[in-house]
Structure formats: C-alpha cells, structure tokens
mmCIF file with all atom_site columns, C-alpha atoms in Angstrom:
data_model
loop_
_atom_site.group_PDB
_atom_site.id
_atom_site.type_symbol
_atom_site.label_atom_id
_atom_site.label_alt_id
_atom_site.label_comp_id
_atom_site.label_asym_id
_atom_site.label_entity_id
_atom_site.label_seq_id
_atom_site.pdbx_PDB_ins_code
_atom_site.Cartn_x
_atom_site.Cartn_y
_atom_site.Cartn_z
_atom_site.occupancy
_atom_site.B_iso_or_equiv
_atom_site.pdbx_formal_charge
_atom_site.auth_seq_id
_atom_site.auth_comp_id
_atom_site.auth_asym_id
_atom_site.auth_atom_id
_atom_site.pdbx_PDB_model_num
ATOM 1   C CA . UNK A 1 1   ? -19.812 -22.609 34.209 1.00 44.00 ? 145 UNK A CA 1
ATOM 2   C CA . UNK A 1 2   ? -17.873 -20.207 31.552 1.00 53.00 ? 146 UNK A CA 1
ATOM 3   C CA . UNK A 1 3   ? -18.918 -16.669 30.700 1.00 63.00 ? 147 UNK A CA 1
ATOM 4   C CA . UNK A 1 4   ? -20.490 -15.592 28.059 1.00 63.00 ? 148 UNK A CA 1
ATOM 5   C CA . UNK A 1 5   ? -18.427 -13.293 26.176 1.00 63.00 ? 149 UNK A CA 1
ATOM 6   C CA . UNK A 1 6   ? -19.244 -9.409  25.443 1.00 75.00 ? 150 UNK A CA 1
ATOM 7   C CA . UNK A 1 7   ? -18.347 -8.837  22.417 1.00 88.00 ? 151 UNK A CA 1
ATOM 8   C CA . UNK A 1 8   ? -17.403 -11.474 19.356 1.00 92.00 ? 152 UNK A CA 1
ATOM 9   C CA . UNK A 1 9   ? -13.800 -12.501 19.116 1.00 93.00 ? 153 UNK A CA 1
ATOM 10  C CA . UNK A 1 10  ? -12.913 -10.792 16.174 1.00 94.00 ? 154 UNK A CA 1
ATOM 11  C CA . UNK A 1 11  ? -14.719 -7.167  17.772 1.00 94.00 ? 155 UNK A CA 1
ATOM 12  C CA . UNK A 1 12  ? -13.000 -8.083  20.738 1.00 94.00 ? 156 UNK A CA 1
ATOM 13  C CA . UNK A 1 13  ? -9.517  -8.151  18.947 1.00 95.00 ? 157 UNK A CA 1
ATOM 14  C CA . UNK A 1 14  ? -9.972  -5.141  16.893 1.00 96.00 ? 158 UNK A CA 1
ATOM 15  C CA . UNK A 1 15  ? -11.005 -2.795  19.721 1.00 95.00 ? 159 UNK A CA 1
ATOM 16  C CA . UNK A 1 16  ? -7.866  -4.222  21.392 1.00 96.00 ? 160 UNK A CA 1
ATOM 17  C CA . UNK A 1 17  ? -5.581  -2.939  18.855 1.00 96.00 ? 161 UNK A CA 1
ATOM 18  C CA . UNK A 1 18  ? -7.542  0.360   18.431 1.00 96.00 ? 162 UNK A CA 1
ATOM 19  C CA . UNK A 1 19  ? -6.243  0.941   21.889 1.00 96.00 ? 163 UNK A CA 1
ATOM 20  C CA . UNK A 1 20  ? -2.973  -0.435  21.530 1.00 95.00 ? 164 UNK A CA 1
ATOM 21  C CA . UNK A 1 21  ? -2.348  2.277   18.459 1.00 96.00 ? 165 UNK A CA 1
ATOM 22  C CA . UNK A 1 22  ? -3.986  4.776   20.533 1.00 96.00 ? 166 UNK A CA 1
ATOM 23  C CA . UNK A 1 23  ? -0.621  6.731   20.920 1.00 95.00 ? 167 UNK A CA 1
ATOM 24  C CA . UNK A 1 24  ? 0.150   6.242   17.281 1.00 96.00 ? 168 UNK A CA 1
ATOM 25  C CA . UNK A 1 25  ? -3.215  8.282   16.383 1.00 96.00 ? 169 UNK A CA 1
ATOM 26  C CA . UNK A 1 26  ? -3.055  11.335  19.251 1.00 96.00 ? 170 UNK A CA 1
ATOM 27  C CA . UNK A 1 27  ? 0.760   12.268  17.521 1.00 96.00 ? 171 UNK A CA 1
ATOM 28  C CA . UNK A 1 28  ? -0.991  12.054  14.055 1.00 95.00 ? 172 UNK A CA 1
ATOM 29  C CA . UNK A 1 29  ? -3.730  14.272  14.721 1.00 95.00 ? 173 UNK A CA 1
ATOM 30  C CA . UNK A 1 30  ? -1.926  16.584  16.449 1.00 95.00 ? 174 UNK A CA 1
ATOM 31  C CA . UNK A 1 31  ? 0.869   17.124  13.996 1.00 94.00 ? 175 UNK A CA 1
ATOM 32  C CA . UNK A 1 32  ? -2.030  17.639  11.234 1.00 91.00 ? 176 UNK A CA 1
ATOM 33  C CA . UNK A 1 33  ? -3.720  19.764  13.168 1.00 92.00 ? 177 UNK A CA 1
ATOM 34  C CA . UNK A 1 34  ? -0.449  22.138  13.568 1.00 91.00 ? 178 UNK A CA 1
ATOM 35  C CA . UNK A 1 35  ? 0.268   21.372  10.271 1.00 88.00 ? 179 UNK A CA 1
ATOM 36  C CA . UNK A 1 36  ? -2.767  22.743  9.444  1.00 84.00 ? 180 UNK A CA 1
ATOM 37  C CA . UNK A 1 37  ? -2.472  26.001  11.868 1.00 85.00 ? 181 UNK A CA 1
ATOM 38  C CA . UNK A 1 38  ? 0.658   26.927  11.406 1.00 83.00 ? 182 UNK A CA 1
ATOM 39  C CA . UNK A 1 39  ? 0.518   26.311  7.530  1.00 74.00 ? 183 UNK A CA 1
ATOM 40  C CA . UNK A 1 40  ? 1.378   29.372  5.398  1.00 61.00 ? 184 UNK A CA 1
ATOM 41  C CA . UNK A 1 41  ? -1.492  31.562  4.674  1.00 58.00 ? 185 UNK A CA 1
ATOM 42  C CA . UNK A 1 42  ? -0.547  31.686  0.769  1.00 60.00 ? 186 UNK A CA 1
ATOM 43  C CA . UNK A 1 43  ? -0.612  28.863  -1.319 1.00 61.00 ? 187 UNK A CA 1
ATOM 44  C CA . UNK A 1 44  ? 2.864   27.805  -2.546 1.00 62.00 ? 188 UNK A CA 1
ATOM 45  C CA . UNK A 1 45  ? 4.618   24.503  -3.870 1.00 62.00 ? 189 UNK A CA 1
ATOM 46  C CA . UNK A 1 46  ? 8.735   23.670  -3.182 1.00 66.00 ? 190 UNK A CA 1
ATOM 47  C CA . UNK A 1 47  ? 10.191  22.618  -6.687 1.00 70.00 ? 191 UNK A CA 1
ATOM 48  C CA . UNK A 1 48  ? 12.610  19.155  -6.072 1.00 71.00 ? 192 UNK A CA 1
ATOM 49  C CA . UNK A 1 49  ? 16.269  20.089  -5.167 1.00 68.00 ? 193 UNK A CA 1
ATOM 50  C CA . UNK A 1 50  ? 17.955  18.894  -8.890 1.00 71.00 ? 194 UNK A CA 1
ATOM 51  C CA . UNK A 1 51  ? 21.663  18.054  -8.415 1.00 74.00 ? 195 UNK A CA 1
ATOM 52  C CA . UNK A 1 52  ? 23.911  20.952  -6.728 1.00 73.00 ? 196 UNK A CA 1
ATOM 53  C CA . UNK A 1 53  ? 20.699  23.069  -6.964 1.00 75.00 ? 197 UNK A CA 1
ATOM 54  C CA . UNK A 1 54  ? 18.735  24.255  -4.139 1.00 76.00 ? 198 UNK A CA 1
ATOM 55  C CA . UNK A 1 55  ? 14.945  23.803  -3.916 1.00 74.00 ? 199 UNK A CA 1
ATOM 56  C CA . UNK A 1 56  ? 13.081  26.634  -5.184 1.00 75.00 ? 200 UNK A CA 1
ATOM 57  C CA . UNK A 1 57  ? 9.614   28.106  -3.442 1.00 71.00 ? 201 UNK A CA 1
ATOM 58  C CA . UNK A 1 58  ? 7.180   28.976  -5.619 1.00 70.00 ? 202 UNK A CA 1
ATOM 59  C CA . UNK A 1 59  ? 4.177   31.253  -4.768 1.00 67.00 ? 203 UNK A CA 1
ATOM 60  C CA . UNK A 1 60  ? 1.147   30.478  -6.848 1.00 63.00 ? 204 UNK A CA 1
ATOM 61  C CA . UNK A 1 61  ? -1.126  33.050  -8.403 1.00 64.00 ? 205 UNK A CA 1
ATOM 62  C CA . UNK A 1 62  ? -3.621  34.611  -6.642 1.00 63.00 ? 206 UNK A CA 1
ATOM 63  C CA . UNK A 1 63  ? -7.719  34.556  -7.864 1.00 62.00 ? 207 UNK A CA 1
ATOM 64  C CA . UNK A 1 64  ? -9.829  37.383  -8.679 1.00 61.00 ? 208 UNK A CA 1
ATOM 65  C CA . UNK A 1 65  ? -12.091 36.677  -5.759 1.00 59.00 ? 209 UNK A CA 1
ATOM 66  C CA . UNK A 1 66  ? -11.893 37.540  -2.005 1.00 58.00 ? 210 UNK A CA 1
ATOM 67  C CA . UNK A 1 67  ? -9.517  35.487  -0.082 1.00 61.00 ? 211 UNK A CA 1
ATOM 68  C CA . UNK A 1 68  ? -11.366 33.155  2.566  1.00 68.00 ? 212 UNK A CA 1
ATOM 69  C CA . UNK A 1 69  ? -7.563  31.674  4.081  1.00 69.00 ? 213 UNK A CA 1
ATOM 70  C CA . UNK A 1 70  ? -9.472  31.588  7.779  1.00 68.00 ? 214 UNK A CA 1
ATOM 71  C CA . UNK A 1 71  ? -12.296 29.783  6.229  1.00 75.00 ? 215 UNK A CA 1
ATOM 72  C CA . UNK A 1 72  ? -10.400 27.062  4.557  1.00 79.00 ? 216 UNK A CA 1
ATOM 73  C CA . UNK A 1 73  ? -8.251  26.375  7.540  1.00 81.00 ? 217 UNK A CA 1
ATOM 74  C CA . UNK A 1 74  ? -11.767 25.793  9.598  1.00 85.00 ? 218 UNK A CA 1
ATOM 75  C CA . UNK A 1 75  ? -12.872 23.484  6.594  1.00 85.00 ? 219 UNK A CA 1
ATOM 76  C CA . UNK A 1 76  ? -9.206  21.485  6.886  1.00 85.00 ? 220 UNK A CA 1
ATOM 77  C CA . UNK A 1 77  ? -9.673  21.505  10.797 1.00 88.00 ? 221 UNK A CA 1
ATOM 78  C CA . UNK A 1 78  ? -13.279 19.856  10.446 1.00 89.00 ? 222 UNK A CA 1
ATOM 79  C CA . UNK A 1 79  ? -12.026 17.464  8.027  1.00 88.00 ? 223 UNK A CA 1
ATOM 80  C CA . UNK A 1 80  ? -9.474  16.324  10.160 1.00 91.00 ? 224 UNK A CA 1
ATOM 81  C CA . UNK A 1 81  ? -12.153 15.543  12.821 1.00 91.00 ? 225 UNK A CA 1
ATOM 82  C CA . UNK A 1 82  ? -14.051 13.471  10.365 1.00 90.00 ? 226 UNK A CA 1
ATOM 83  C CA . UNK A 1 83  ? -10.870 10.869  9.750  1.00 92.00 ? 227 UNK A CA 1
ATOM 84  C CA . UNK A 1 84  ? -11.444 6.950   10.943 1.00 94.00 ? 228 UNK A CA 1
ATOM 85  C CA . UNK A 1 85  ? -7.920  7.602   12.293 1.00 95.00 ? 229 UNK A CA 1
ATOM 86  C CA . UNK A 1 86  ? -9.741  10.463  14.019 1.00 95.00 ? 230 UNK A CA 1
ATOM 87  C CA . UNK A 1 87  ? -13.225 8.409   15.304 1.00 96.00 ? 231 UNK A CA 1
ATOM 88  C CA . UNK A 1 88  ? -11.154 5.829   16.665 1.00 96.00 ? 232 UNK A CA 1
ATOM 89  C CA . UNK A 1 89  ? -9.053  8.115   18.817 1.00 96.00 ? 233 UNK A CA 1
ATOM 90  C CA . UNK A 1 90  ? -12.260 9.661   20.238 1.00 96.00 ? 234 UNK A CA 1
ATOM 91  C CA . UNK A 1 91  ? -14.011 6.182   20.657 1.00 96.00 ? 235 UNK A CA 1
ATOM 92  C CA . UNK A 1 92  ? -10.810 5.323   22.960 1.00 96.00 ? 236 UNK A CA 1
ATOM 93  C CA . UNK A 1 93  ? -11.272 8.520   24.912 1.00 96.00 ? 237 UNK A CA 1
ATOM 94  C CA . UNK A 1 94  ? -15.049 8.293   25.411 1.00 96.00 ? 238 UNK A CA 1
ATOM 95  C CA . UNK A 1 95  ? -14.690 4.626   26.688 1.00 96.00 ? 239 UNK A CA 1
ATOM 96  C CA . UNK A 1 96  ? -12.244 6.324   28.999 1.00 95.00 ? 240 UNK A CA 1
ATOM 97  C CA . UNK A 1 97  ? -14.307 8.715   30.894 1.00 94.00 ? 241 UNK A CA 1
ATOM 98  C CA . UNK A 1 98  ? -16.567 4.968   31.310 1.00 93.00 ? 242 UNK A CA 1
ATOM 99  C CA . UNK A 1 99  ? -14.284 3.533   33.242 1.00 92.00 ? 243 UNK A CA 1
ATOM 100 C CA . UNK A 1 100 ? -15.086 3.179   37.267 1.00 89.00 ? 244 UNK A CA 1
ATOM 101 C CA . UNK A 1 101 ? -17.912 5.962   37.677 1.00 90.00 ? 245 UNK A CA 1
ATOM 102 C CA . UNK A 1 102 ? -19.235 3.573   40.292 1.00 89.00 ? 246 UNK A CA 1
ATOM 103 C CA . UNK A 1 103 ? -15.886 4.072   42.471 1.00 88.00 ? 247 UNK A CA 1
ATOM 104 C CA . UNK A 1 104 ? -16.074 7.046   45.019 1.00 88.00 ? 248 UNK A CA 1
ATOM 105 C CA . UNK A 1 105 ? -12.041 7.409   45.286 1.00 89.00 ? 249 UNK A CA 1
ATOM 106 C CA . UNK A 1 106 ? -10.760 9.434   42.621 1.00 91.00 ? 250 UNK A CA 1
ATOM 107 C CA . UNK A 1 107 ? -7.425  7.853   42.814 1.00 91.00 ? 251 UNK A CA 1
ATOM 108 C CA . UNK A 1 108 ? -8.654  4.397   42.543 1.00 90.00 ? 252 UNK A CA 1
ATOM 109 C CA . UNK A 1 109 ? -10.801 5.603   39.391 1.00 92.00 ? 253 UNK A CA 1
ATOM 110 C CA . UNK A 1 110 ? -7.243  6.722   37.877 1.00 93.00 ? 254 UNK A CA 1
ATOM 111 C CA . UNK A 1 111 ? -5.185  3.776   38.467 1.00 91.00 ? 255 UNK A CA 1
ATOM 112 C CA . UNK A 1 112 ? -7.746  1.687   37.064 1.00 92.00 ? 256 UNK A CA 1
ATOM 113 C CA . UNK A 1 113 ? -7.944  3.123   33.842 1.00 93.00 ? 257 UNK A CA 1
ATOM 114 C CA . UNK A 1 114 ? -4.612  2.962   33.495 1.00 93.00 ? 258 UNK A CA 1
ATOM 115 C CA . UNK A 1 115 ? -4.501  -0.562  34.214 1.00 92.00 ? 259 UNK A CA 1
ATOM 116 C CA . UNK A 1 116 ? -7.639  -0.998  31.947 1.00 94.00 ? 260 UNK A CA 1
ATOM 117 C CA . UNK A 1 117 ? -5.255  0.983   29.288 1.00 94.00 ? 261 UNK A CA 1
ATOM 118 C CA . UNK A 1 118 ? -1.982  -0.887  30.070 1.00 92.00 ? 262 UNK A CA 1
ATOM 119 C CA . UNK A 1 119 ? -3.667  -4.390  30.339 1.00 92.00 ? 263 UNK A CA 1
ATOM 120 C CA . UNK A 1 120 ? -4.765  -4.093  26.946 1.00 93.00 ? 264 UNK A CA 1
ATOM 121 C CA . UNK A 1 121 ? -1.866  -2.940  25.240 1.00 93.00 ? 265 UNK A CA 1
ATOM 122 C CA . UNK A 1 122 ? 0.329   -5.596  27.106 1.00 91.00 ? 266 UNK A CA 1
ATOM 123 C CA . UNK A 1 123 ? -1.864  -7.958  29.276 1.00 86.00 ? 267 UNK A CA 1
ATOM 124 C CA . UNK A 1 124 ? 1.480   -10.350 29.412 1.00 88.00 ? 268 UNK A CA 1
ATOM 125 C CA . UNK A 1 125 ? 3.766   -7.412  30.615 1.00 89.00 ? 269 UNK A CA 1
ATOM 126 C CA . UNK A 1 126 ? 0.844   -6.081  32.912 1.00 86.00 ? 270 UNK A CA 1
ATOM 127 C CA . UNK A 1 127 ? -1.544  -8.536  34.669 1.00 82.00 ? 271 UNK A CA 1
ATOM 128 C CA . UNK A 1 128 ? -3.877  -7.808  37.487 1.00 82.00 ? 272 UNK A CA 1
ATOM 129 C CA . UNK A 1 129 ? -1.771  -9.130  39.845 1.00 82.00 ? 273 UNK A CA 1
ATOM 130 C CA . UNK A 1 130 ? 0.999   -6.267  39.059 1.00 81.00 ? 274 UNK A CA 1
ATOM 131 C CA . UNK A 1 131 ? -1.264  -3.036  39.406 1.00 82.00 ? 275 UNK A CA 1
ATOM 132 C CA . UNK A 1 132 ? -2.191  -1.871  42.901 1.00 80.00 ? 276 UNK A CA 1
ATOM 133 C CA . UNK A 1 133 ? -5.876  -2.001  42.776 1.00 84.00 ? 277 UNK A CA 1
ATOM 134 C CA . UNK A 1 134 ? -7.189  -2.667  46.140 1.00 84.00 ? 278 UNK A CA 1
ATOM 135 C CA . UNK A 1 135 ? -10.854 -3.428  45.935 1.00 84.00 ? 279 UNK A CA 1
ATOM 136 C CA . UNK A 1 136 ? -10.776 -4.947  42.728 1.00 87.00 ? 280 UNK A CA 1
ATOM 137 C CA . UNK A 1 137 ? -10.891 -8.368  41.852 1.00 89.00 ? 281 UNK A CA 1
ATOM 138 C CA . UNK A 1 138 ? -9.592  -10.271 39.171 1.00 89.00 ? 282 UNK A CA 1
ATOM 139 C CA . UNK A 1 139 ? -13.479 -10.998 37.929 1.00 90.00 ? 283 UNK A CA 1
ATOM 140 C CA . UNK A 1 140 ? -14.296 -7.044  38.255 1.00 91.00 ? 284 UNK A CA 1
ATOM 141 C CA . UNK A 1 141 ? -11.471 -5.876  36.870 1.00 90.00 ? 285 UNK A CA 1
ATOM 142 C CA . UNK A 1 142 ? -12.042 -8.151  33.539 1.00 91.00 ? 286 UNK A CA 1
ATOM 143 C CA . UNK A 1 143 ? -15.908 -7.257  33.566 1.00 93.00 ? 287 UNK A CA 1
ATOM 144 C CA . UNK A 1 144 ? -14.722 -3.566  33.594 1.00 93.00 ? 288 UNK A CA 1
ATOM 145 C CA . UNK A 1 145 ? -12.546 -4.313  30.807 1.00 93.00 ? 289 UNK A CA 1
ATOM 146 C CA . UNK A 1 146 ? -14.740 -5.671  28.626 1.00 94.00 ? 290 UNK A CA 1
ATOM 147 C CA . UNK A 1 147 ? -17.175 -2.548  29.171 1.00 94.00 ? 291 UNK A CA 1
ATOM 148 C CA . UNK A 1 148 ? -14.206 -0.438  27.986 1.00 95.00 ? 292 UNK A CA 1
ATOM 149 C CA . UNK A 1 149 ? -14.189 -2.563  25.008 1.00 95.00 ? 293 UNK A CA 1
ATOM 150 C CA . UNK A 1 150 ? -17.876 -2.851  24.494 1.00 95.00 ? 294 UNK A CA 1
ATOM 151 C CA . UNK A 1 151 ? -18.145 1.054   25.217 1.00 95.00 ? 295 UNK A CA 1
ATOM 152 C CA . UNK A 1 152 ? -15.522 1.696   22.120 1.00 95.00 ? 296 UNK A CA 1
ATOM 153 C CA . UNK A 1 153 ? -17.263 -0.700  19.831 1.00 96.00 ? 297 UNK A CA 1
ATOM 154 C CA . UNK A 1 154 ? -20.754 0.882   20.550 1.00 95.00 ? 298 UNK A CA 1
ATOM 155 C CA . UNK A 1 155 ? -19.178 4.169   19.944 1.00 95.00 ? 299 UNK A CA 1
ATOM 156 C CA . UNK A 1 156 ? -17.507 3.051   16.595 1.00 95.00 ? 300 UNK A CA 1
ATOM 157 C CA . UNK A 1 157 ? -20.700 1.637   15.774 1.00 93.00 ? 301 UNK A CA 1
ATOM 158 C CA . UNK A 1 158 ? -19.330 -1.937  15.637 1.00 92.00 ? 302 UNK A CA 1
ATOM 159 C CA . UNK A 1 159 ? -21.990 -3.323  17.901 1.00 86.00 ? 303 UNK A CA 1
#
C-alpha cells in the first residue's frame, strides 16, 4: 500500500528549495537591514570614478520642510519585511519552531530539526541512517518532514 502524498509534487519541490536557499536569504536581509541602519542620514549620490579621477560625493539639497530621516528609515525597515525574499525566510523559521513539539527531550527536538533542515538541503549527503536520532524511525522522521514542508506551504499560502 503507498502513501498518499502531502503536498503536490511541484509544492513539494518548491518548499524544498525555499529551504535549501534559506542561508542565501538570512545574509540578504541582514545586510539590507544594516544597509539600511547604518545608511547616512543625508541624502547623497557618488559620481563614477572617470579615468585618473577620483569619485566625487555629492550631497543633495535639502527641502523646505522638516526632516523625518528616523521616519523614513522605519518605512525602509517595514518594507524590507514585506519582500517574498523576506516571507519565505519567515515561512522557513515558523515551520521550524513545528518541528517535534510532541518530543519531551529538548536535545532530541534540536537534532531533529537539524536533520529535518540538513535532509532537505542534501537528502543524498544526509540520510536518516547518518543522524543520531534515537526514537525515530525512518517512517516518523519522513512524516515529520513533510509537516515541515506542509507547515511552510500553509504559511506561504501555497496550500
């Protein structure tokens, strides 16, 4: 008798490689982010170096009205939160905190969802049969698997 699958192939395969550029899209968001904090508080443009010149900085103009610079960096913070970059970064760290409530050892919880995590960015490089996960077999640990999955493609609204 075969199971019957979770999610659709194609779902399946997408939230797989959500995960597996999981890394890619924590570094992004975080350099944006300091980008964005650390950013100068007046507006100014570099000019193009031109041959044997240096690049020039140049400050633009000021307007009549108050100056809102904490405001706009709160707007540019916000906006960053609504990127798809962005929702599929969260999705993978909601499905996260999914993973193994039912276990009472805290340890076992961890190694799990790292497996979960590892398995899915490599399941060649790490099977089952690698990870130490006593208590967990083969059958669980794919049905907790595909919750992960299922979990990120509820949250990403795929399901």
């Amino acid at each position: 008798m075969s199971r019957k699958p979770v999610l659709p192939y194609d779902i399946r395969q997408e939230c797989i490689w959500i995960v597996r550029r999981y890394d890619r899209r924590v570094k992004a968001y975080h350099e944006a982010r300091r980008g964005i904090i650390d950013g100068a508080a007046c507006g100014f443009v570099d000019t193009k170096a031109a041959k044997g010149k240096p690049s020039v900085r140049v400050f633009l103009p000021h307007g009549t009205g108050d100056s809102r610079q904490a405001e706009n960096k709160m707007e540019q913070l916000d906006a960053i939160e609504d990127w798809p970059e962005t929702q599929r970064m969260r999705a993978v760290e909601n499905a996260e905190l999914h993973i193994g409530l039912d276990l009472v050892n805290e340890e076992l919880r961890q190694r799990l969802t790292e497996g979960i995590l590892l398995n899915c960015k490599d399941r060649r490089e790490y099977p089952l049969r690698y990870m130490n996960l006593p208590g967990i077999s083969e059958v669980d640990f794919r049905r907790r698997k595909d919750g992960f999955l299922s979990e990120i493609a509820k949250f990403l609204l795929l399901i």
